[in-house]
C-alpha cells in the first residue's frame, strides 16, 4: 500500500512524498534514518549501532510510513504504526514497556500506536512533519481509527530539570482527564522545592502533537538508553484540531493509494 502526496517548502521547492515502505529495502532506509537521528545525533545507546540501524522486535510487526524527497530519493522522515493485531502477536504495545497502559486499553474504540517518529535535521523547519501527518491522517481515515497514541520524547537535561520544565508547560496546555492518565515505570528524578517554577519550550515534535489536538496522558517515563523522557500522547480523533483536520483531509484527497 502506498500513499503519495507532494508539497513544496517555503524556500527550496522540495517535493516530498509520503508512502508506506513497500519492501525490505525501504524499511532499511527508515531504520538507517532512525540510527542517524537517535544514535548519532542524540546519542542514544542503541543495541544495533554496529549495523548503523535502529531496530527492535516491534519493527517486523509494524507498518512503516516514510517521507521521501523525490529529488534525491532520500527518506527524510519516518514513523511506524502498530495496530492491535500486531500488538497481540507481540504480546503488547511498545509503550507498555514504559507505562501501565490499562487506561488506554480500556478506551472504547480502535487503537493505533505511533512510534520511533523522526525527521532528518535539514528538514525540521520545512514541511516534512506535515507531510508525514498527512499520511497518518489517511491511515486514520481508511482504518477507522478512534484513538492514536504514542511516545513523544523530551530531553532530560541536568538532573532531569529540562524535562521537568517542559512538563510544567505541557500540564498547562495539554493534559488528558485523570481517567485517561497512565503511570510511568521510571518517573523523572528531578527534586527540589522549586520544580514548579521550571519552564522550557516544547520540542518541535511534541508541539506538533499538541497542535494536532493530542494530549499528554500524565507524567513521563525516563528512557536511559535514549537519554530522554517519553511522554505518552493520546489523540482522540474526534478532538482533532479542525484546522489541521481540513489541512490533512485536503492532502489526503490528493493522495493515490495502492494496495
PDB file of C-alpha atoms in Angstrom, residues 20-213:
ATOM      1  CA  UNK A  20       4.357   3.077   3.122  1.00  0.00           C
ATOM      2  CA  UNK A  21       7.560   1.083   2.942  1.00  0.00           C
ATOM      3  CA  UNK A  22       6.791  -1.352   0.138  1.00  0.00           C
ATOM      4  CA  UNK A  23       9.720  -3.723   0.682  1.00  0.00           C
ATOM      5  CA  UNK A  24      12.602  -4.601   2.987  1.00  0.00           C
ATOM      6  CA  UNK A  25      14.922  -2.103   1.314  1.00  0.00           C
ATOM      7  CA  UNK A  26      12.531   0.761   2.098  1.00  0.00           C
ATOM      8  CA  UNK A  27      12.226  -0.373   5.726  1.00  0.00           C
ATOM      9  CA  UNK A  28      16.019  -0.397   5.982  1.00  0.00           C
ATOM     10  CA  UNK A  29      16.081   3.226   4.795  1.00  0.00           C
ATOM     11  CA  UNK A  30      13.818   4.146   7.731  1.00  0.00           C
ATOM     12  CA  UNK A  31      15.951   2.165  10.188  1.00  0.00           C
ATOM     13  CA  UNK A  32      19.074   3.925   8.897  1.00  0.00           C
ATOM     14  CA  UNK A  33      17.465   7.351   9.323  1.00  0.00           C
ATOM     15  CA  UNK A  34      16.463   6.429  12.864  1.00  0.00           C
ATOM     16  CA  UNK A  35      20.062   5.406  13.594  1.00  0.00           C
ATOM     17  CA  UNK A  36      21.398   8.734  12.318  1.00  0.00           C
ATOM     18  CA  UNK A  37      18.893  10.767  14.341  1.00  0.00           C
ATOM     19  CA  UNK A  38      18.686   8.736  17.549  1.00  0.00           C
ATOM     20  CA  UNK A  39      22.139   7.182  17.639  1.00  0.00           C
ATOM     21  CA  UNK A  40      24.498   9.701  16.055  1.00  0.00           C
ATOM     22  CA  UNK A  41      22.698  12.977  16.701  1.00  0.00           C
ATOM     23  CA  UNK A  42      21.002  12.328  20.038  1.00  0.00           C
ATOM     24  CA  UNK A  43      23.500   9.847  21.452  1.00  0.00           C
ATOM     25  CA  UNK A  44      21.083   7.014  22.196  1.00  0.00           C
ATOM     26  CA  UNK A  45      22.690   3.739  23.308  1.00  0.00           C
ATOM     27  CA  UNK A  46      21.421   1.508  20.513  1.00  0.00           C
ATOM     28  CA  UNK A  47      21.981  -2.232  20.716  1.00  0.00           C
ATOM     29  CA  UNK A  48      22.069  -2.365  16.908  1.00  0.00           C
ATOM     30  CA  UNK A  49      24.514   0.520  16.432  1.00  0.00           C
ATOM     31  CA  UNK A  50      27.181  -1.737  14.896  1.00  0.00           C
ATOM     32  CA  UNK A  51      24.844  -2.236  11.931  1.00  0.00           C
ATOM     33  CA  UNK A  52      24.198   1.532  11.694  1.00  0.00           C
ATOM     34  CA  UNK A  53      20.494   0.781  12.060  1.00  0.00           C
ATOM     35  CA  UNK A  54      17.918   1.272  14.815  1.00  0.00           C
ATOM     36  CA  UNK A  55      15.522  -1.636  15.087  1.00  0.00           C
ATOM     37  CA  UNK A  56      13.837  -3.898  17.601  1.00  0.00           C
ATOM     38  CA  UNK A  57      11.376  -6.789  17.711  1.00  0.00           C
ATOM     39  CA  UNK A  58       8.440  -4.461  17.053  1.00  0.00           C
ATOM     40  CA  UNK A  59       9.557  -3.327  13.610  1.00  0.00           C
ATOM     41  CA  UNK A  60       8.642  -6.607  11.930  1.00  0.00           C
ATOM     42  CA  UNK A  61       5.023  -6.201  13.076  1.00  0.00           C
ATOM     43  CA  UNK A  62       4.644  -2.508  12.154  1.00  0.00           C
ATOM     44  CA  UNK A  63       3.774  -0.585   9.037  1.00  0.00           C
ATOM     45  CA  UNK A  64       6.494   1.927   8.261  1.00  0.00           C
ATOM     46  CA  UNK A  65       5.414   5.314   6.940  1.00  0.00           C
ATOM     47  CA  UNK A  66       8.108   7.292   5.117  1.00  0.00           C
ATOM     48  CA  UNK A  67       8.533  10.778   3.728  1.00  0.00           C
ATOM     49  CA  UNK A  68      10.804  10.839   0.716  1.00  0.00           C
ATOM     50  CA  UNK A  69      12.421  13.762  -1.067  1.00  0.00           C
ATOM     51  CA  UNK A  70      11.650  12.900  -4.685  1.00  0.00           C
ATOM     52  CA  UNK A  71      14.558  14.986  -5.970  1.00  0.00           C
ATOM     53  CA  UNK A  72      17.177  12.979  -4.110  1.00  0.00           C
ATOM     54  CA  UNK A  73      15.217   9.802  -3.390  1.00  0.00           C
ATOM     55  CA  UNK A  74      16.217  10.019   0.282  1.00  0.00           C
ATOM     56  CA  UNK A  75      13.927   9.165   3.198  1.00  0.00           C
ATOM     57  CA  UNK A  76      13.792  12.320   5.331  1.00  0.00           C
ATOM     58  CA  UNK A  77      11.147  11.417   7.929  1.00  0.00           C
ATOM     59  CA  UNK A  78       9.504   8.266   9.202  1.00  0.00           C
ATOM     60  CA  UNK A  79       7.262   6.719  11.804  1.00  0.00           C
ATOM     61  CA  UNK A  80       5.987   3.226  12.479  1.00  0.00           C
ATOM     62  CA  UNK A  81       2.396   2.157  13.098  1.00  0.00           C
ATOM     63  CA  UNK A  82       1.375  -0.751  15.321  1.00  0.00           C
ATOM     64  CA  UNK A  83      -2.255  -1.885  15.308  1.00  0.00           C
ATOM     65  CA  UNK A  84      -3.955  -4.127  17.903  1.00  0.00           C
ATOM     66  CA  UNK A  85      -3.394  -7.235  15.769  1.00  0.00           C
ATOM     67  CA  UNK A  86       0.341  -6.619  15.645  1.00  0.00           C
ATOM     68  CA  UNK A  87       0.408  -5.841  19.358  1.00  0.00           C
ATOM     69  CA  UNK A  88      -1.409  -9.094  20.081  1.00  0.00           C
ATOM     70  CA  UNK A  89       1.201 -11.066  18.139  1.00  0.00           C
ATOM     71  CA  UNK A  90       3.951  -9.338  20.116  1.00  0.00           C
ATOM     72  CA  UNK A  91       2.115  -9.585  23.420  1.00  0.00           C
ATOM     73  CA  UNK A  92       1.925  -5.818  23.996  1.00  0.00           C
ATOM     74  CA  UNK A  93       2.153  -2.360  22.516  1.00  0.00           C
ATOM     75  CA  UNK A  94       5.628  -0.806  22.570  1.00  0.00           C
ATOM     76  CA  UNK A  95       4.713   1.866  25.127  1.00  0.00           C
ATOM     77  CA  UNK A  96       3.505  -0.825  27.544  1.00  0.00           C
ATOM     78  CA  UNK A  97       7.193  -1.305  28.329  1.00  0.00           C
ATOM     79  CA  UNK A  98       7.268   2.179  29.854  1.00  0.00           C
ATOM     80  CA  UNK A  99       3.750   2.735  31.175  1.00  0.00           C
ATOM     81  CA  UNK A 100       0.845   0.881  32.717  1.00  0.00           C
ATOM     82  CA  UNK A 101      -1.424   1.250  29.682  1.00  0.00           C
ATOM     83  CA  UNK A 102      -4.612  -0.014  31.296  1.00  0.00           C
ATOM     84  CA  UNK A 103      -6.443   3.359  30.972  1.00  0.00           C
ATOM     85  CA  UNK A 104      -5.632   3.388  27.231  1.00  0.00           C
ATOM     86  CA  UNK A 105      -6.530  -0.246  26.632  1.00  0.00           C
ATOM     87  CA  UNK A 106      -9.926   0.365  28.267  1.00  0.00           C
ATOM     88  CA  UNK A 107     -10.857   3.027  25.708  1.00  0.00           C
ATOM     89  CA  UNK A 108     -13.893   2.213  23.609  1.00  0.00           C
ATOM     90  CA  UNK A 109     -12.588   2.365  20.068  1.00  0.00           C
ATOM     91  CA  UNK A 110      -9.947   1.204  17.631  1.00  0.00           C
ATOM     92  CA  UNK A 111      -6.380   1.992  18.714  1.00  0.00           C
ATOM     93  CA  UNK A 112      -3.251   2.695  16.676  1.00  0.00           C
ATOM     94  CA  UNK A 113       0.206   3.278  18.154  1.00  0.00           C
ATOM     95  CA  UNK A 114       2.815   5.558  16.588  1.00  0.00           C
ATOM     96  CA  UNK A 115       6.462   5.104  17.433  1.00  0.00           C
ATOM     97  CA  UNK A 116      10.058   5.977  16.572  1.00  0.00           C
ATOM     98  CA  UNK A 117       8.998   9.149  14.740  1.00  0.00           C
ATOM     99  CA  UNK A 118      11.918  11.201  13.481  1.00  0.00           C
ATOM    100  CA  UNK A 119      12.797  13.859  10.913  1.00  0.00           C
ATOM    101  CA  UNK A 120      16.203  14.444   9.334  1.00  0.00           C
ATOM    102  CA  UNK A 121      17.973  17.523  10.672  1.00  0.00           C
ATOM    103  CA  UNK A 122      17.826  19.529   7.425  1.00  0.00           C
ATOM    104  CA  UNK A 123      14.048  19.022   7.085  1.00  0.00           C
ATOM    105  CA  UNK A 124      12.798  20.011  10.539  1.00  0.00           C
ATOM    106  CA  UNK A 125      11.953  23.572   9.578  1.00  0.00           C
ATOM    107  CA  UNK A 126      10.066  22.615   6.434  1.00  0.00           C
ATOM    108  CA  UNK A 127       7.024  20.582   5.515  1.00  0.00           C
ATOM    109  CA  UNK A 128       8.319  17.087   6.270  1.00  0.00           C
ATOM    110  CA  UNK A 129       6.393  16.619   9.523  1.00  0.00           C
ATOM    111  CA  UNK A 130       3.189  17.962   7.950  1.00  0.00           C
ATOM    112  CA  UNK A 131       3.554  15.575   5.017  1.00  0.00           C
ATOM    113  CA  UNK A 132       4.122  12.708   7.452  1.00  0.00           C
ATOM    114  CA  UNK A 133       0.977  13.683   9.383  1.00  0.00           C
ATOM    115  CA  UNK A 134      -0.986  13.715   6.116  1.00  0.00           C
ATOM    116  CA  UNK A 135      -0.075  10.072   5.657  1.00  0.00           C
ATOM    117  CA  UNK A 136      -1.072   9.276   9.240  1.00  0.00           C
ATOM    118  CA  UNK A 137      -4.375  11.075   8.660  1.00  0.00           C
ATOM    119  CA  UNK A 138      -5.044   8.906   5.639  1.00  0.00           C
ATOM    120  CA  UNK A 139      -4.407   5.779   7.731  1.00  0.00           C
ATOM    121  CA  UNK A 140      -6.768   7.066  10.431  1.00  0.00           C
ATOM    122  CA  UNK A 141      -9.472   7.585   7.829  1.00  0.00           C
ATOM    123  CA  UNK A 142      -9.021   4.290   5.979  1.00  0.00           C
ATOM    124  CA  UNK A 143      -8.657   2.101   9.063  1.00  0.00           C
ATOM    125  CA  UNK A 144     -11.346   3.977  11.015  1.00  0.00           C
ATOM    126  CA  UNK A 145      -9.032   4.675  13.930  1.00  0.00           C
ATOM    127  CA  UNK A 146     -10.618   6.223  17.031  1.00  0.00           C
ATOM    128  CA  UNK A 147      -7.522   6.793  19.171  1.00  0.00           C
ATOM    129  CA  UNK A 148      -3.941   7.423  18.124  1.00  0.00           C
ATOM    130  CA  UNK A 149      -1.266   7.194  20.804  1.00  0.00           C
ATOM    131  CA  UNK A 150       2.479   7.051  21.156  1.00  0.00           C
ATOM    132  CA  UNK A 151       5.531   8.360  22.957  1.00  0.00           C
ATOM    133  CA  UNK A 152       6.922  11.830  22.310  1.00  0.00           C
ATOM    134  CA  UNK A 153      10.476  12.177  23.577  1.00  0.00           C
ATOM    135  CA  UNK A 154      11.756  15.182  25.512  1.00  0.00           C
ATOM    136  CA  UNK A 155      15.353  15.871  26.616  1.00  0.00           C
ATOM    137  CA  UNK A 156      16.181  15.183  30.252  1.00  0.00           C
ATOM    138  CA  UNK A 157      18.690  17.943  30.935  1.00  0.00           C
ATOM    139  CA  UNK A 158      20.887  18.032  34.013  1.00  0.00           C
ATOM    140  CA  UNK A 159      19.114  16.426  36.936  1.00  0.00           C
ATOM    141  CA  UNK A 160      16.048  15.949  34.701  1.00  0.00           C
ATOM    142  CA  UNK A 161      15.362  19.669  35.117  1.00  0.00           C
ATOM    143  CA  UNK A 162      14.801  20.375  31.413  1.00  0.00           C
ATOM    144  CA  UNK A 163      12.211  17.599  31.169  1.00  0.00           C
ATOM    145  CA  UNK A 164      10.520  18.933  34.312  1.00  0.00           C
ATOM    146  CA  UNK A 165      10.317  22.417  32.786  1.00  0.00           C
ATOM    147  CA  UNK A 166       8.810  21.057  29.570  1.00  0.00           C
ATOM    148  CA  UNK A 167       6.278  19.048  31.559  1.00  0.00           C
ATOM    149  CA  UNK A 168       5.207  22.142  33.514  1.00  0.00           C
ATOM    150  CA  UNK A 169       4.288  23.720  30.192  1.00  0.00           C
ATOM    151  CA  UNK A 170       2.542  20.536  28.987  1.00  0.00           C
ATOM    152  CA  UNK A 171       0.449  20.433  32.169  1.00  0.00           C
ATOM    153  CA  UNK A 172      -0.766  23.957  31.465  1.00  0.00           C
ATOM    154  CA  UNK A 173      -1.560  23.310  27.804  1.00  0.00           C
ATOM    155  CA  UNK A 174      -2.484  19.712  27.075  1.00  0.00           C
ATOM    156  CA  UNK A 175      -3.331  17.101  29.691  1.00  0.00           C
ATOM    157  CA  UNK A 176      -5.910  14.344  29.401  1.00  0.00           C
ATOM    158  CA  UNK A 177      -8.646  13.921  32.017  1.00  0.00           C
ATOM    159  CA  UNK A 178      -7.499  11.896  35.057  1.00  0.00           C
ATOM    160  CA  UNK A 179      -9.255   8.724  33.896  1.00  0.00           C
ATOM    161  CA  UNK A 180      -7.021   8.597  30.803  1.00  0.00           C
ATOM    162  CA  UNK A 181      -3.708   9.019  32.599  1.00  0.00           C
ATOM    163  CA  UNK A 182      -1.093   6.288  32.701  1.00  0.00           C
ATOM    164  CA  UNK A 183       1.593   5.511  35.265  1.00  0.00           C
ATOM    165  CA  UNK A 184       5.271   5.580  34.187  1.00  0.00           C
ATOM    166  CA  UNK A 185       7.510   2.774  35.399  1.00  0.00           C
ATOM    167  CA  UNK A 186      10.511   5.122  35.692  1.00  0.00           C
ATOM    168  CA  UNK A 187       9.390   8.657  36.611  1.00  0.00           C
ATOM    169  CA  UNK A 188      11.627  11.718  36.437  1.00  0.00           C
ATOM    170  CA  UNK A 189      14.256  12.029  39.150  1.00  0.00           C
ATOM    171  CA  UNK A 190      14.054  15.793  39.486  1.00  0.00           C
ATOM    172  CA  UNK A 191      13.793  17.012  43.062  1.00  0.00           C
ATOM    173  CA  UNK A 192      13.598  20.279  44.932  1.00  0.00           C
ATOM    174  CA  UNK A 193      11.068  22.775  46.157  1.00  0.00           C
ATOM    175  CA  UNK A 194      11.396  24.990  43.064  1.00  0.00           C
ATOM    176  CA  UNK A 195      10.435  22.345  40.478  1.00  0.00           C
ATOM    177  CA  UNK A 196       7.086  24.012  39.846  1.00  0.00           C
ATOM    178  CA  UNK A 197       8.837  27.179  38.688  1.00  0.00           C
ATOM    179  CA  UNK A 198      10.862  25.466  35.950  1.00  0.00           C
ATOM    180  CA  UNK A 199       9.885  26.240  32.367  1.00  0.00           C
ATOM    181  CA  UNK A 200      11.203  25.252  28.941  1.00  0.00           C
ATOM    182  CA  UNK A 201       9.931  25.445  25.355  1.00  0.00           C
ATOM    183  CA  UNK A 202       8.213  22.455  23.820  1.00  0.00           C
ATOM    184  CA  UNK A 203      10.354  20.386  21.423  1.00  0.00           C
ATOM    185  CA  UNK A 204       9.105  20.567  17.795  1.00  0.00           C
ATOM    186  CA  UNK A 205       7.629  17.065  17.625  1.00  0.00           C
ATOM    187  CA  UNK A 206       5.789  17.396  20.934  1.00  0.00           C
ATOM    188  CA  UNK A 207       4.496  20.789  19.825  1.00  0.00           C
ATOM    189  CA  UNK A 208       3.245  19.211  16.591  1.00  0.00           C
ATOM    190  CA  UNK A 209       1.341  16.529  18.529  1.00  0.00           C
ATOM    191  CA  UNK A 210      -0.326  19.161  20.697  1.00  0.00           C
ATOM    192  CA  UNK A 211      -1.264  21.293  17.688  1.00  0.00           C
ATOM    193  CA  UNK A 212      -2.997  18.248  16.227  1.00  0.00           C
ATOM    194  CA  UNK A 213      -5.122  18.046  19.362  1.00  0.00           C
TER     195      UNK A 213
END
